XYZ file of C-alpha atoms in Angstrom:
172
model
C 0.000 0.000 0.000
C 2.664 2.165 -0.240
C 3.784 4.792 -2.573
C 6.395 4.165 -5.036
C 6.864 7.728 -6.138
C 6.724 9.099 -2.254
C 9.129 5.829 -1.246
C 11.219 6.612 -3.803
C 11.459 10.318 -3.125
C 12.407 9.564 0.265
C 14.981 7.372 -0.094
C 16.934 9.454 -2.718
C 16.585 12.108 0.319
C 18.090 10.082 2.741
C 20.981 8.430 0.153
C 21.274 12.605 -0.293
C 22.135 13.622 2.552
C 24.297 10.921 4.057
C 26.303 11.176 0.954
C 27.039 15.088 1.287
C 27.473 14.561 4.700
C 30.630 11.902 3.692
C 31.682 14.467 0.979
C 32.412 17.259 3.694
C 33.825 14.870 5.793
C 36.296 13.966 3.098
C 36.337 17.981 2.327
C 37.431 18.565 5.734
C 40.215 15.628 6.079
C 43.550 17.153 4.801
C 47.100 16.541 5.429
C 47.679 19.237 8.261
C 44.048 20.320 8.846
C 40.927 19.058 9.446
C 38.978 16.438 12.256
C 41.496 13.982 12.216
C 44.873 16.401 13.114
C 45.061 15.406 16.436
C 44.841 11.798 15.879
C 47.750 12.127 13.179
C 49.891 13.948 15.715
C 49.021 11.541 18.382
C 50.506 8.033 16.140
C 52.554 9.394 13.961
C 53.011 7.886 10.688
C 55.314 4.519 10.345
C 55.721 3.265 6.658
C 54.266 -0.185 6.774
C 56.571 -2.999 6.647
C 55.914 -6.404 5.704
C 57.242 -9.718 7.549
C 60.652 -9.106 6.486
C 60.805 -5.469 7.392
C 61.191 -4.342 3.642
C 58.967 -1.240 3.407
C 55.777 -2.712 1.672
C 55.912 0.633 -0.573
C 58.976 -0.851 -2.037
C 57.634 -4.065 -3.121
C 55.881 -3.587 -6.844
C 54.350 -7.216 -6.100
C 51.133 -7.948 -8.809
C 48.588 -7.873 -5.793
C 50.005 -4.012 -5.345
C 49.839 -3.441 -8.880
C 45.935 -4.792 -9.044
C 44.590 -3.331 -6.381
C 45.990 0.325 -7.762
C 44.578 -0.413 -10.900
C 41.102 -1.136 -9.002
C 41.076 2.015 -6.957
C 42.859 4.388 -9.457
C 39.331 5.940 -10.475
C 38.737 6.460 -7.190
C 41.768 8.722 -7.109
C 39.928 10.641 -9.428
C 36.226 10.833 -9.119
C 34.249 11.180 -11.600
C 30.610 10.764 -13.027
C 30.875 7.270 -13.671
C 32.682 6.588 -10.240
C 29.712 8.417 -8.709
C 27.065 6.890 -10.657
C 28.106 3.611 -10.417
C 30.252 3.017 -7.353
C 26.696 3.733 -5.042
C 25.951 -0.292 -6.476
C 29.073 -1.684 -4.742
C 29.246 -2.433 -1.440
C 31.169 0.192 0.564
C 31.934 2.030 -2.703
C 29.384 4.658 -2.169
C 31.026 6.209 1.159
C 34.543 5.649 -0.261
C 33.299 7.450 -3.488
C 32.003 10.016 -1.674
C 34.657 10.628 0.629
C 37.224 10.608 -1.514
C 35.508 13.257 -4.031
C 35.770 15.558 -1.099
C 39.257 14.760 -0.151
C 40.297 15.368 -3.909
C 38.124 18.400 -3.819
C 36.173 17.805 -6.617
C 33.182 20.391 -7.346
C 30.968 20.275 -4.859
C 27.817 21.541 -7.978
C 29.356 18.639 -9.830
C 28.844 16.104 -7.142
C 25.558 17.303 -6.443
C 24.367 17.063 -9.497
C 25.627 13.118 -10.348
C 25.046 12.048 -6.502
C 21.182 13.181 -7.386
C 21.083 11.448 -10.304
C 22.996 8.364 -8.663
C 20.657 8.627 -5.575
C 17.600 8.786 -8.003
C 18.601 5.727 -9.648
C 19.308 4.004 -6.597
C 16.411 4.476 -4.917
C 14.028 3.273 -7.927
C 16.092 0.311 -8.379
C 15.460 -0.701 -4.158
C 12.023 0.522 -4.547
C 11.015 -1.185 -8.189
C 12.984 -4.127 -6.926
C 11.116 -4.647 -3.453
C 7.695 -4.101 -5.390
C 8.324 -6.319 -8.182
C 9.785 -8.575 -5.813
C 7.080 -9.272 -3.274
C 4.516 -8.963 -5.801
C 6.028 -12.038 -7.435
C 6.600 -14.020 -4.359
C 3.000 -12.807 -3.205
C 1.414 -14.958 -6.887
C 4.094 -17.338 -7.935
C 7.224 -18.906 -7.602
C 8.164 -19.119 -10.854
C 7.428 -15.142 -10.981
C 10.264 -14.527 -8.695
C 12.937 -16.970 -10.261
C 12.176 -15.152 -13.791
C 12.692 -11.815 -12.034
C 15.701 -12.554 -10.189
C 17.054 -14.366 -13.770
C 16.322 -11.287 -15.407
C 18.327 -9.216 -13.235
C 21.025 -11.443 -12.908
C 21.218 -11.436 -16.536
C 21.371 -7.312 -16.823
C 23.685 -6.734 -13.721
C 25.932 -9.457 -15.621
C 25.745 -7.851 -18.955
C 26.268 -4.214 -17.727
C 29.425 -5.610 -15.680
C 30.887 -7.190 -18.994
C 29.889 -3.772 -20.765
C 31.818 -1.936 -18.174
C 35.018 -4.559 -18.593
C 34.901 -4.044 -22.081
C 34.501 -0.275 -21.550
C 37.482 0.005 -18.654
C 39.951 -2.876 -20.448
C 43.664 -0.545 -21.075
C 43.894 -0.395 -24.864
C 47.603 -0.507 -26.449
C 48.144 3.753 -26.423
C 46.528 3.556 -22.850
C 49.042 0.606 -21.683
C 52.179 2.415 -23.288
């Protein structure tokens, strides 16, 4: 009996404004300023070392190599990172946190965090309807609904692969 428009509405409100709230958080983390000053000066900074005491930052190891490749567009947030990191788990706040920290625009992340808050909210709210409206009339409703979406999150994640994959001038 609810309202999918009003449900909707709400929860792009509420994705809204915990997102900004991470974004000024990030904003207000910097090297020498910021919340998280006094905790810096109270542990100072060690460089990590590994089990052999060879600074991990030395080691160019493939795991250290794939998991920069993996964040490196968080370094840089973007539209894309915006729009799509709010569908991985833990990727919104580290999105949104790090656009802050980088200082990107805060119009520009307004304007893609609505749009990514939009679309996240119809996508809970269309899939909760459709969901237990299917489980409320048939079984086989719900397994062609879930195989449907299995199939499009699948395809979009082998567009974006295809999209993301380093071409020869990009490698170099």
């Amino acid at each position: 009996g609810l309202s999918l428009p009003t449900t909707i509405a709400v929860g792009a409100a509420g994705v809204l404004i915990g997102d900004w709230a991470c974004y000024l958080l990030g904003r207000s983390t910097h090297e020498r300023s910021g919340p998280l000053v006094w905790l810096r000066r109270r542990f100072p900074g060690r460089a990590a070392t590994g089990p052999d005491s060879t600074p991990i930052a030395v080691r160019r190891g493939k795991a250290r190599r794939m998991a920069a490749r993996a964040t490196r567009g968080l370094r840089q947030p973007g539209p894309l990172v915006i729009l799509l990191c709010r569908f991985v788990p833990g990727g919104r706040m580290a999105a949104c946190f790090t656009a802050g920290r980088v200082r990107y625009p805060y119009r520009m992340f307004i304007l893609y965090e609505t749009a990514a808050a939009l679309g996240w909210a119809s996508y809970g709210t269309l899939v909760g309807h459709i969901g237990g409206t299917a489980l409320t009339q048939s079984a086989w409703r719900l397994f062609a609904v879930a195989a449907v979406a299995a199939t499009l999150f699948g395809a979009a994640g082998w567009a974006l692969a295809l999209v993301g994959r380093p071409t020869p001038a990009r490698a170099a």
